[in-house]
Amino acid sequence: MTNFDQFSGTSTYIASDDLRHAVNVAVALEKPLLLRGEPGTGKTLLAENVAAALGLPLLRWHVKSTTKARDGLYVYDTVARLHDSRFGGDEVKNIEHYIKLGPLGQALAATSRQVLLIDEIDKADIEFPNDLLLEIDAMRFRIDETNRDVVAAHRPVVIITSNNEKELPDAFLRRCVFHYIEFPNRELMAKIVRVHHPKIESAVLDHALDVFFSLRGTPKIRKRPTTSELIDWICALNKAGVDLKKVGGGIPFLGTLLKTEHDVELLGKRAKA
Amino acid sequence: MFIDFLFTLRAHKLNVSTHEWMTLMEALAKGLHDSSLDGFYRLCRTICIKDVAQYDAYDQAFAEYFRDVARDAAAMTQQLQDWLNNPALRNQLTDEQRAALQGLDIEKLRELFEQRLREQKERHDRGNRWIGTGGSSPFGSGGEHPTGLRIGGGGGRSAMQVADERRFREYRKDVILDVRQIDVALRGLRRLGREGAEEELDLDETVDKTCKNAGEIDVVFRPPRRNRVKVILLMDVGGSMDPHSDLMSRIFTAASRSGRFAKFRSYYFHNCIYQAVYEDALFRKPVPVADLLGNSDRDEKLVIVGDALMHPAELLEPGGASYYYSNNRSTGLEWLRRLGAHFRSAAWLNPEPERYWPGTTIEPIASVFGMWQLSLDGINAAVRHLVRGGPKPVVGNPARWSG
């Protein structure tokens, strides 16, 4: 057995035990790791840090509502070829010249092992994951236009994120290893903040976390503040030199934590009551 | 190995496939479970469970299956030996304690531990006999017994504890219904067609035209595909709907999200629909139903959200409208039938639990409009009905109300 504990977080990314374990299982089994969790729990950042920790190059595939599965493999630029055809020349005869590999295609065609991030897979059409089944499973694909088979020499480490927006098809799920990133508890959150603000005093951090978790605990709030918002908020407090202990009642820079009018109003009402 | 556990999982409605089970076996063969129950708990969950909504059921299944096997023999022996082989620690002991240690050898301690574990039925803290935390029994963690055996390292909790705690209960699917989920359910409500500005390159047509042009490039554009579904949303507000107001606002938020439908209109009513619906929830801007029918296409999808609960007179008798000074000459049910006859597809979503439907005013209304419960499954079924048609779900005895 090769070394199992290949990933243990990095100096700028704190991963929980469960998450580290999930990453290591995915790497050892050579299966894609599917990550879900609240926005702002660091799903996308994980891929960067896995790549950094394993010392492998990272390829990103940001999925949009219009993305097709084939776009990730390759795109055949017909218009360019059509355009070139007016002038003749040898290049036009070589279709290979007009095949551009997408992120997944590059990961499979690469000569060394790669980390591939497929970000927000749920953004695309319902059938999108189904179209990737064979490629994810066999780690190979065929370029129809040139009859070329691309077979991965090294199975890439695939990390897929999803915002829980849509049910992914069962057949796709069966081929993945799954991890749900829970929202960090207070202890872990303190560690995460310390990574970003190493000089923060314990008392200030304590106070900030009090405010943050009580905001998150407020019932009926529509968009609960997340990790990245907490870090932004502390950054704003630092820059403005605001001392939390001296501010009576109100929360300074509330706009960095709450992002909807409804929530700000709600909090105002509660403060008055 | 563990094949019974697979069936325990499946008995808890966790559809673990053979494919996943084989992957788990492969992982076990590679030793990815760290030879511990905690490791197995995590490994199995990572591989077999793909939805946080199912974590709770997994915890239950795990607790059920491993209740009797909740001892981690291999890891335990190792810990014990490490401890006993650690002379530094022994030096800290008093002579008395060391004497006591002599009298308690590994085998004996382990036997005693397993025996206690079998006898012990529940969590136990601060005692001198059972396994738990903060006590002076030889077993447990955070305790004071000098030759005691610590279970689990570094404050980490055991798989059984985690499983028993059922942290993921609130993620269960039948409970939550947020804007995003409704959003996803409404995505099914679409019929794509090409309309509007020409923004997309039509490749086939371009090649065709270019060929006809003897190689001179002629680029052809076409409009992108857009959703052509038009929706009218009627919402019941006030009175018995007040407890559901939060849910209603979520539905509205999801449905009105810009660009979702080709056309989206929403109106309010109270209890039942009579001659008018209202543009605002305060009932100040009436829109006669006749006008509404007049300027809406029969292909528009009608979605009504309400509890459909009222006094039978409000539905079945002329002049039954209780809340308004409007004196309705036709009964509420007749007005509903007019709406139902105009629109080719319509659906009624009801926040009341389905088991309370029969025997109420819901029954006659469900004979006019297909009625579904306002849950994720209900919305999905209603959307399917709106797009593909099909029979309405039967509530009570619809024949009684035909006419």
XYZ file of C-alpha atoms in Angstrom:
676
model
C 0.000 0.000 0.000
C 1.333 3.404 -0.913
C 1.130 6.147 1.635
C -2.551 6.661 2.444
C -2.351 9.964 4.294
C -1.332 11.954 1.274
C -3.439 14.967 2.051
C -3.469 16.633 5.443
C -4.443 20.205 4.675
C -2.023 23.018 3.972
C -0.811 25.992 5.959
C -3.571 28.141 4.472
C -6.374 25.592 4.418
C -7.732 23.891 7.513
C -9.539 20.659 6.735
C -11.542 18.660 9.262
C -10.533 15.038 9.950
C -13.525 13.751 8.033
C -12.684 15.823 4.983
C -9.026 14.765 5.004
C -10.138 11.178 5.251
C -12.541 11.570 2.336
C -9.847 13.133 0.150
C -7.420 10.350 0.954
C -10.018 7.679 0.215
C -10.749 9.284 -3.144
C -7.060 9.511 -4.010
C -6.392 5.905 -2.955
C -9.403 4.489 -4.805
C -8.858 6.733 -7.840
C -12.502 7.781 -7.815
C -13.898 11.281 -8.179
C -14.644 13.050 -4.909
C -18.036 14.730 -4.867
C -18.269 17.606 -2.399
C -21.413 19.238 -1.202
C -22.056 21.768 1.492
C -23.275 25.239 2.260
C -21.785 27.991 0.123
C -18.659 29.414 1.733
C -17.436 26.178 3.299
C -14.426 26.063 0.996
C -15.417 23.430 -1.564
C -13.642 25.064 -4.463
C -10.598 26.043 -2.409
C -10.110 22.411 -1.464
C -9.108 21.463 -5.012
C -6.391 24.113 -5.084
C -5.058 22.903 -1.782
C -5.175 19.233 -2.709
C -3.164 20.096 -5.806
C -0.699 22.096 -3.727
C -0.400 19.393 -1.061
C 0.142 16.601 -3.596
C 2.385 18.783 -5.745
C 0.293 18.234 -8.870
C -0.889 20.759 -11.460
C -4.531 21.860 -11.217
C -6.973 22.085 -14.104
C -10.245 23.918 -13.547
C -13.538 23.388 -15.264
C -16.113 25.921 -14.139
C -19.476 24.619 -15.219
C -22.130 27.099 -16.382
C -25.779 26.687 -17.251
C -24.896 26.406 -20.934
C -21.947 24.015 -20.546
C -22.159 20.761 -22.482
C -20.327 17.638 -21.362
C -18.444 17.485 -24.664
C -17.041 20.984 -24.126
C -14.963 19.572 -21.298
C -13.430 16.942 -23.573
C -12.780 18.870 -26.753
C -14.173 21.482 -29.109
C -13.904 21.174 -32.860
C -13.547 24.706 -34.170
C -15.445 24.304 -37.420
C -15.817 27.985 -38.117
C -12.060 28.558 -37.993
C -11.551 25.636 -40.356
C -14.268 26.897 -42.658
C -12.625 30.264 -42.608
C -9.171 28.848 -43.354
C -10.549 26.668 -46.128
C -10.984 29.701 -48.333
C -7.252 30.139 -48.488
C -6.235 26.501 -48.823
C -2.974 25.376 -47.255
C -1.911 22.202 -45.491
C -3.247 23.088 -42.071
C -6.826 22.863 -43.227
C -6.447 19.210 -44.161
C -5.329 18.347 -40.666
C -8.471 18.288 -38.513
C -6.318 17.713 -35.452
C -5.259 21.310 -35.826
C -8.777 22.513 -35.074
C -9.427 20.234 -32.100
C -9.039 22.094 -28.842
C -9.010 19.976 -25.690
C -11.201 21.085 -22.778
C -10.166 20.750 -19.123
C -11.247 17.111 -18.783
C -9.640 16.288 -22.122
C -6.389 17.899 -20.999
C -6.428 16.010 -17.704
C -6.815 12.690 -19.534
C -4.307 13.461 -22.264
C -1.651 14.764 -19.864
C 1.580 12.843 -19.484
C 1.664 13.361 -15.713
C -0.982 13.060 -13.003
C -3.278 16.072 -12.716
C -5.853 17.392 -10.267
C -9.085 18.294 -12.053
C -11.705 20.527 -10.456
C -15.201 20.297 -11.899
C -16.827 23.239 -10.169
C -20.580 23.510 -9.565
C -21.594 20.536 -11.654
C -25.244 21.106 -10.744
C -25.314 24.398 -12.690
C -25.494 22.590 -16.007
C -28.366 20.743 -17.602
C -29.936 17.768 -15.828
C -28.350 15.308 -18.260
C -24.850 16.745 -17.958
C -23.458 14.273 -15.382
C -24.877 11.327 -17.326
C -22.947 12.402 -20.392
C -19.719 12.156 -18.403
C -20.261 8.645 -17.005
C -18.017 6.759 -19.399
C -15.232 9.317 -19.311
C -15.215 9.420 -15.487
C -15.360 5.650 -15.204
C -12.930 4.516 -17.879
C -10.884 7.738 -17.939
C -10.798 7.660 -21.732
C -12.628 9.275 -24.628
C -12.681 9.289 -28.368
C -12.332 12.227 -30.707
C -14.803 11.251 -33.429
C -13.507 13.697 -36.017
C -10.006 12.224 -36.039
C -10.771 8.708 -34.763
C -8.260 9.239 -32.013
C -8.675 7.512 -28.632
C -7.356 9.421 -25.667
C -6.608 7.134 -22.738
C -5.374 8.535 -19.434
C -1.861 7.377 -18.618
C -2.392 8.543 -15.025
C -5.879 8.703 -13.601
C -6.386 12.316 -12.537
C -7.584 13.232 -9.046
C -11.061 14.543 -9.813
C -12.811 16.860 -7.362
C -16.399 17.765 -8.132
C -18.373 20.400 -6.249
C -22.112 20.787 -6.154
C -24.344 23.271 -4.381
C -27.014 20.742 -3.630
C -29.235 22.452 -6.150
C -30.353 19.446 -8.006
C -30.435 15.731 -7.594
C -27.523 14.233 -9.457
C -28.327 11.003 -11.297
C -27.809 7.778 -9.331
C -25.567 6.234 -11.958
C -23.243 9.172 -11.604
C -23.316 9.111 -7.811
C -22.419 5.419 -7.717
C -19.094 6.222 -9.339
C -18.158 8.929 -6.857
C -16.930 9.125 -3.313
C -19.061 11.581 -1.396
C -18.404 14.063 1.350
C -20.679 16.674 2.854
C -18.730 19.590 4.295
C -20.458 20.558 7.484
C -20.413 24.143 8.572
C -17.331 24.515 10.813
C -17.973 24.492 14.545
C -16.619 27.226 16.756
C -13.304 25.525 17.430
C -12.548 24.866 13.766
C -13.765 28.319 12.808
C -11.317 29.898 15.277
C -8.509 27.944 13.596
C -9.651 29.025 10.137
C -9.792 32.689 11.135
C -6.323 32.420 12.647
C -4.951 31.208 9.331
C -6.213 34.356 7.640
C -5.622 36.777 10.505
C -2.659 35.362 12.431
C -2.272 38.454 14.607
C -5.816 38.599 15.923
C -6.142 38.695 19.714
C -8.010 35.880 21.413
C -10.479 38.195 23.109
C -11.322 39.929 19.839
C -11.668 36.615 18.031
C -13.943 35.292 20.772
C -16.151 38.318 20.563
C -16.301 38.224 16.772
C -17.232 34.537 16.832
C -19.957 35.264 19.415
C -21.511 37.839 17.106
C -21.091 35.606 14.048
C -22.652 32.482 15.517
C -25.499 34.389 17.141
C -26.244 35.914 13.706
C -26.240 32.472 12.153
C -28.495 31.240 14.918
C -31.060 33.999 14.379
C -34.284 32.313 13.285
C -35.918 33.305 9.970
C -32.726 34.789 8.571
C -32.679 34.165 4.806
C -29.019 34.202 3.952
C -26.871 33.129 6.839
C -23.349 34.583 6.865
C -20.608 32.143 5.871
C -16.920 31.636 6.537
C -15.701 33.957 3.794
C -18.027 36.692 5.041
C -16.709 36.312 8.587
C -13.155 36.671 7.333
C -14.073 39.753 5.282
C -15.817 41.233 8.274
C -12.836 40.761 10.585
C -10.645 42.243 7.873
C -12.911 45.322 7.704
C -12.866 45.667 11.499
C -9.077 45.478 11.496
C -8.636 48.012 8.746
C -10.994 50.483 10.382
C -9.437 49.842 13.778
C -12.812 49.202 15.404
C -12.729 47.660 18.850
C -15.702 45.318 19.136
C -15.868 45.635 22.898
C -16.339 49.377 22.746
C -19.155 49.315 20.229
C -22.415 49.339 22.155
C -25.225 47.173 20.809
C -25.012 47.561 17.020
C -22.761 45.553 14.728
C -20.318 47.629 12.687
C -19.994 46.859 8.952
C -23.137 44.756 9.039
C -23.186 44.859 5.237
C -20.254 42.468 5.062
C -22.193 39.828 7.007
C -25.799 40.238 5.895
C -26.581 40.571 2.218
C -30.343 41.039 1.996
C -32.552 43.924 3.097
C -34.909 41.497 4.748
C -32.191 40.186 7.066
C -30.908 43.637 8.017
C -34.448 44.768 8.839
C -35.128 41.620 10.806
C -32.035 42.171 12.895
C -32.998 45.805 13.471
C -36.415 44.732 14.753
C -34.876 42.175 17.086
C -32.403 44.699 18.474
C -35.251 47.073 19.301
C -37.453 44.420 20.840
C -17.906 -9.917 5.213
C -20.374 -7.465 6.714
C -22.872 -8.522 4.088
C -25.584 -8.264 6.736
C -24.650 -4.632 7.195
C -25.372 -4.035 3.521
C -28.851 -5.398 4.049
C -29.278 -3.383 7.242
C -28.470 -0.298 5.192
C -30.894 -1.315 2.485
C -33.562 -2.017 5.090
C -33.199 1.627 6.094
C -34.068 2.577 2.505
C -30.470 3.424 1.651
C -30.055 2.205 -1.886
C -26.471 1.059 -1.692
C -25.602 -0.660 -4.950
C -23.364 -3.661 -5.545
C -21.028 -1.307 -7.357
C -20.563 0.779 -4.209
C -20.310 -2.267 -1.986
C -17.501 -3.698 -4.123
C -15.720 -0.344 -3.930
C -16.031 -0.508 -0.160
C -14.559 -4.014 -0.130
C -11.688 -2.790 -2.282
C -11.108 0.077 0.125
C -11.168 -2.304 3.109
C -8.655 -4.535 1.362
C -6.428 -1.506 0.959
C -6.769 -0.805 4.665
C -8.367 2.586 4.199
C -10.532 2.088 7.277
C -7.473 2.341 9.536
C -8.494 -0.938 11.204
C -10.918 0.885 13.442
C -14.664 1.227 13.794
C -14.423 5.014 13.468
C -12.494 4.603 10.273
C -15.030 2.138 8.954
C -17.899 4.477 9.823
C -16.332 7.273 7.794
C -15.137 5.092 4.954
C -18.478 3.396 4.464
C -20.350 6.701 4.596
C -17.975 8.321 2.117
C -18.371 5.514 -0.386
C -21.969 4.366 0.020
C -23.984 7.451 0.952
C -24.271 10.221 -1.609
C -26.766 12.560 -0.059
C -26.592 14.404 3.221
C -30.336 13.828 3.536
C -29.498 10.153 4.017
C -26.797 10.643 6.647
C -29.387 10.382 9.393
C -30.726 7.060 8.151
C -27.123 5.864 7.849
C -26.405 6.837 11.443
C -29.458 4.884 12.564
C -28.525 1.820 10.542
C -24.964 1.953 11.788
C -26.018 2.281 15.415
C -28.436 -0.602 15.007
C -25.954 -2.970 13.389
C -22.898 -2.188 15.471
C -24.605 -1.789 18.841
C -23.441 -5.244 19.897
C -20.020 -5.023 18.336
C -19.054 -1.640 19.648
C -15.605 -2.549 20.655
C -12.536 -1.835 18.776
C -10.416 -4.767 19.786
C -7.388 -4.231 17.603
C -6.994 -0.542 18.260
C -7.722 -1.082 21.930
C -5.042 -3.679 22.489
C -2.576 -1.446 20.751
C -3.427 1.528 22.922
C -3.223 -0.583 26.014
C 0.146 -1.973 25.106
C 1.488 1.438 24.218
C 0.345 2.681 27.551
C 1.804 -0.160 29.500
C 5.049 0.006 27.574
C 5.436 3.675 28.307
C 7.858 3.798 31.223
C 7.767 7.590 31.494
C 4.158 7.407 32.462
C 4.759 4.643 34.948
C 7.302 6.737 36.759
C 4.623 9.236 37.503
C 2.659 6.642 39.411
C 2.865 6.173 43.143
C 4.057 2.860 44.542
C 0.508 1.958 45.461
C -0.712 2.507 41.950
C 2.103 0.490 40.505
C 1.214 -2.339 42.806
C -2.360 -2.130 41.616
C -1.144 -2.195 38.046
C 0.782 -5.394 38.631
C -2.429 -7.044 39.705
C -4.237 -6.094 36.525
C -2.692 -7.651 33.437
C -3.670 -6.893 29.875
C -5.788 -9.933 29.257
C -7.693 -9.446 32.447
C -8.263 -5.793 31.807
C -9.460 -6.459 28.301
C -11.771 -9.219 29.378
C -13.205 -7.017 32.051
C -13.602 -4.206 29.548
C -15.465 -6.316 27.065
C -17.633 -7.778 29.760
C -18.555 -4.352 31.071
C -19.204 -3.157 27.563
C -21.649 -5.982 27.014
C -23.459 -5.207 30.237
C -23.512 -1.499 29.654
C -26.579 -0.331 27.792
C -26.225 3.432 27.679
C -23.949 6.389 27.848
C -22.374 6.751 31.253
C -20.404 9.546 32.843
C -18.794 10.131 36.200
C -19.147 6.705 37.773
C -16.652 4.203 39.141
C -17.732 1.134 37.264
C -19.154 1.713 33.796
C -17.313 2.897 30.729
C -17.739 6.601 30.165
C -16.105 9.918 30.740
C -14.988 11.796 33.797
C -15.257 8.884 36.185
C -12.872 6.682 38.145
C -13.665 3.367 36.486
C -10.684 1.830 34.679
C -12.407 2.365 31.345
C -13.320 5.522 29.502
C -11.792 8.873 28.803
C -11.138 12.017 30.789
C -11.284 9.934 33.945
C -9.135 9.405 36.991
C -8.508 5.683 37.399
C -4.752 5.175 37.526
C -4.500 2.067 35.384
C -7.551 2.899 33.361
C -7.985 2.379 29.706
C -8.707 5.381 27.580
C -11.091 4.810 24.761
C -10.679 6.918 21.651
C -7.791 9.338 21.316
C -7.312 13.076 21.675
C -10.855 13.978 22.587
C -12.135 12.492 19.335
C -15.537 10.897 19.562
C -16.218 7.315 18.679
C -18.250 6.312 15.668
C -20.958 4.908 17.914
C -21.241 8.195 19.724
C -21.410 10.098 16.457
C -23.919 7.669 15.018
C -26.057 7.750 18.140
C -26.062 11.493 18.233
C -27.849 11.730 14.860
C -26.447 15.122 13.966
C -27.797 14.948 10.448
C -31.433 14.600 11.437
C -32.320 18.096 10.241
C -31.070 17.381 6.738
C -33.763 14.791 6.106
C -35.545 15.509 2.887
C -39.164 15.326 3.969
C -38.700 18.302 6.285
C -37.036 21.141 4.426
C -38.408 23.085 1.527
C -36.369 26.151 0.756
C -36.392 28.568 -2.152
C -33.605 26.723 -3.924
C -35.397 23.395 -3.744
C -38.624 24.882 -5.050
C -36.531 26.540 -7.727
C -35.156 23.190 -8.803
C -38.613 21.640 -8.816
C -39.930 24.460 -10.999
C -37.110 23.936 -13.488
C -39.083 21.023 -14.838
C -41.764 23.479 -15.915
C -40.430 24.410 -19.309
C -40.968 24.054 -22.987
C -38.096 25.282 -25.057
C -38.554 27.160 -28.299
C -36.597 29.627 -30.408
C -37.845 33.163 -30.040
C -36.425 36.656 -29.819
C -33.137 38.186 -30.946
C -30.822 36.180 -33.193
C -27.761 35.644 -31.039
C -26.621 32.077 -31.628
C -24.527 30.764 -34.532
C -26.451 28.264 -36.615
C -23.632 26.044 -37.805
C -25.513 23.774 -40.207
C -27.203 26.681 -41.889
C -23.885 28.579 -42.111
C -22.153 25.649 -43.828
C -25.103 25.240 -46.178
C -25.221 28.870 -47.184
C -21.444 29.096 -47.509
C -21.425 26.115 -49.879
C -24.170 27.649 -51.971
C -22.129 30.829 -51.968
C -19.223 28.939 -53.558
C -17.060 29.129 -50.443
C -17.690 32.751 -49.571
C -18.541 32.657 -45.885
C -22.110 33.533 -45.013
C -22.676 33.365 -41.270
C -26.230 32.600 -40.134
C -27.518 33.363 -36.645
C -30.642 32.178 -34.900
C -32.398 32.995 -31.629
C -31.306 30.904 -28.639
C -33.722 28.440 -27.105
C -35.847 29.942 -24.374
C -38.540 28.713 -22.057
C -41.961 29.445 -23.535
C -44.080 28.463 -20.574
C -46.385 31.176 -19.209
C -47.582 30.917 -15.633
C -50.379 32.482 -13.613
C -49.977 32.045 -9.862
C -52.986 32.550 -7.584
C -52.241 32.647 -3.861
C -54.579 32.348 -0.917
C -53.588 34.777 1.858
C -54.861 35.619 5.302
C -56.933 33.664 7.805
C -56.148 29.982 7.872
C -53.199 30.584 5.515
C -51.296 32.764 7.998
C -49.258 29.890 9.451
C -48.045 29.095 5.930
C -47.057 32.654 4.987
C -43.326 31.892 5.148
C -43.696 28.956 2.788
C -45.831 31.055 0.444
C -43.210 33.766 0.230
C -40.618 31.143 -0.690
C -42.815 29.780 -3.456
C -43.347 33.278 -4.755
C -39.627 34.088 -4.656
C -38.740 30.955 -6.581
C -41.500 31.305 -9.167
C -40.976 34.997 -9.855
C -37.216 34.738 -10.354
C -36.558 36.708 -13.513
C -36.161 34.912 -16.784
C -37.699 31.707 -15.564
C -40.932 31.869 -17.558
C -41.853 33.682 -20.747
C -44.616 35.397 -18.791
C -45.378 35.301 -15.102
C -48.329 36.922 -13.337
C -49.484 36.503 -9.767
C -52.689 37.423 -7.959
C -54.091 37.022 -4.466
C -57.397 35.796 -3.146
C -58.873 34.990 0.222
C -60.312 31.569 1.036
C -61.968 31.003 -2.325
C -61.998 32.688 -5.712
C -65.193 34.562 -6.658
C -65.668 37.266 -9.273
C -62.326 38.963 -8.640
C -58.756 38.275 -7.664
C -56.388 40.972 -6.374
C -53.065 42.327 -7.527
C -51.956 43.027 -3.962
C -52.178 41.039 -0.760
C -54.152 43.858 0.907
C -57.009 43.374 -1.576
C -57.067 46.987 -2.806
C -56.618 46.411 -6.541
C -59.243 43.973 -7.811
C -58.967 42.276 -11.186
C -62.246 40.712 -12.361
C -61.844 37.011 -13.098
C -63.674 37.619 -16.386
C -60.867 40.019 -17.406
C -58.248 37.589 -16.266
C -59.769 34.857 -18.422
C -60.194 37.328 -21.291
C -56.548 38.289 -21.534
C -54.891 34.985 -20.828
C -54.077 32.327 -23.327
C -55.619 28.908 -22.719
C -52.133 27.406 -22.841
C -50.940 29.363 -19.841
C -50.344 27.217 -16.782
C -52.546 28.018 -13.813
C -51.040 27.315 -10.391
C -53.153 27.921 -7.294
C -51.667 27.753 -3.817
C -54.039 27.580 -0.883
C -55.375 25.332 1.854
C -58.819 25.055 0.188
C -60.351 24.853 3.655
C -63.428 26.976 4.333
C -66.948 26.793 5.548
C -68.929 24.705 3.033
C -71.302 27.649 2.471
C -68.391 29.786 1.291
C -67.779 27.329 -1.474
C -71.195 25.927 -2.297
C -73.748 28.713 -1.791
C -74.351 31.960 -3.667
C -73.529 34.930 -1.477
C -71.251 32.719 0.607
C -68.193 34.962 0.474
C -67.698 35.787 4.112
C -64.853 38.197 4.213
C -65.804 40.764 1.625
C -68.738 42.955 0.944
C -68.867 41.416 -2.481
C -72.098 39.543 -2.915
C -71.348 36.624 -5.169
C -74.225 35.430 -7.319
C -72.408 32.351 -8.515
C -70.982 29.977 -5.934
C -67.247 29.774 -5.325
C -67.184 26.301 -6.836
C -68.746 27.641 -10.062
C -66.056 30.315 -10.315
C -63.404 27.678 -9.779
C -64.972 25.550 -12.519
C -64.876 28.512 -14.909
C -61.156 28.874 -14.246
C -60.641 25.140 -14.585
C -62.521 25.056 -17.892
C -60.521 27.922 -19.386
C -56.998 26.704 -18.715
C -55.818 23.516 -20.380
C -53.486 22.715 -17.518
C -53.812 23.730 -13.908
C -52.631 22.518 -10.535
C -53.504 23.296 -6.936
C -50.811 23.078 -4.259
C -52.040 22.607 -0.729
C -49.917 23.129 2.402
C -52.277 20.980 4.504
C -51.100 17.391 5.091
C -52.800 15.029 2.666
C -54.336 12.824 5.372
C -56.663 15.670 6.425
C -58.097 16.232 2.963
C -61.082 13.859 2.668
C -64.352 15.075 4.123
C -63.477 18.767 3.871
C -64.039 21.443 1.206
C -60.795 20.185 -0.313
C -62.753 17.278 -1.750
C -65.021 19.281 -4.118
C -62.145 21.591 -5.084
C -59.910 18.620 -5.894
C -62.625 17.433 -8.295
C -61.993 20.628 -10.323
C -58.238 21.040 -9.973
C -55.619 18.358 -9.558
C -54.429 18.789 -6.002
C -50.955 18.052 -4.630
C -49.437 18.617 -1.271
C -47.043 21.543 -1.031
C -43.927 19.444 -0.529
C -40.978 18.731 -2.754
C -42.576 15.548 -4.051
C -45.915 17.301 -4.473
C -44.448 20.167 -6.480
C -42.569 17.701 -8.674
C -45.737 15.724 -9.360
C -47.707 18.913 -10.077
C -45.025 20.122 -12.497
C -45.142 16.751 -14.290
C -48.914 17.066 -14.567
C -48.660 20.622 -15.919
C -46.140 19.638 -18.576
C -47.348 16.203 -19.606
C -50.965 16.120 -18.471
C -52.434 12.928 -17.073
C -55.191 12.110 -14.602
C -55.796 14.183 -11.475
C -55.138 12.529 -8.125
C -58.399 11.351 -6.585
C -59.477 12.827 -3.261
C -62.557 11.299 -1.636
C -65.394 10.685 -4.069
C -65.149 13.063 -7.078
C -68.321 11.672 -8.710
C -70.310 13.351 -5.957
C -69.230 16.766 -7.188
C -69.412 16.278 -10.951
C -72.000 18.510 -12.413
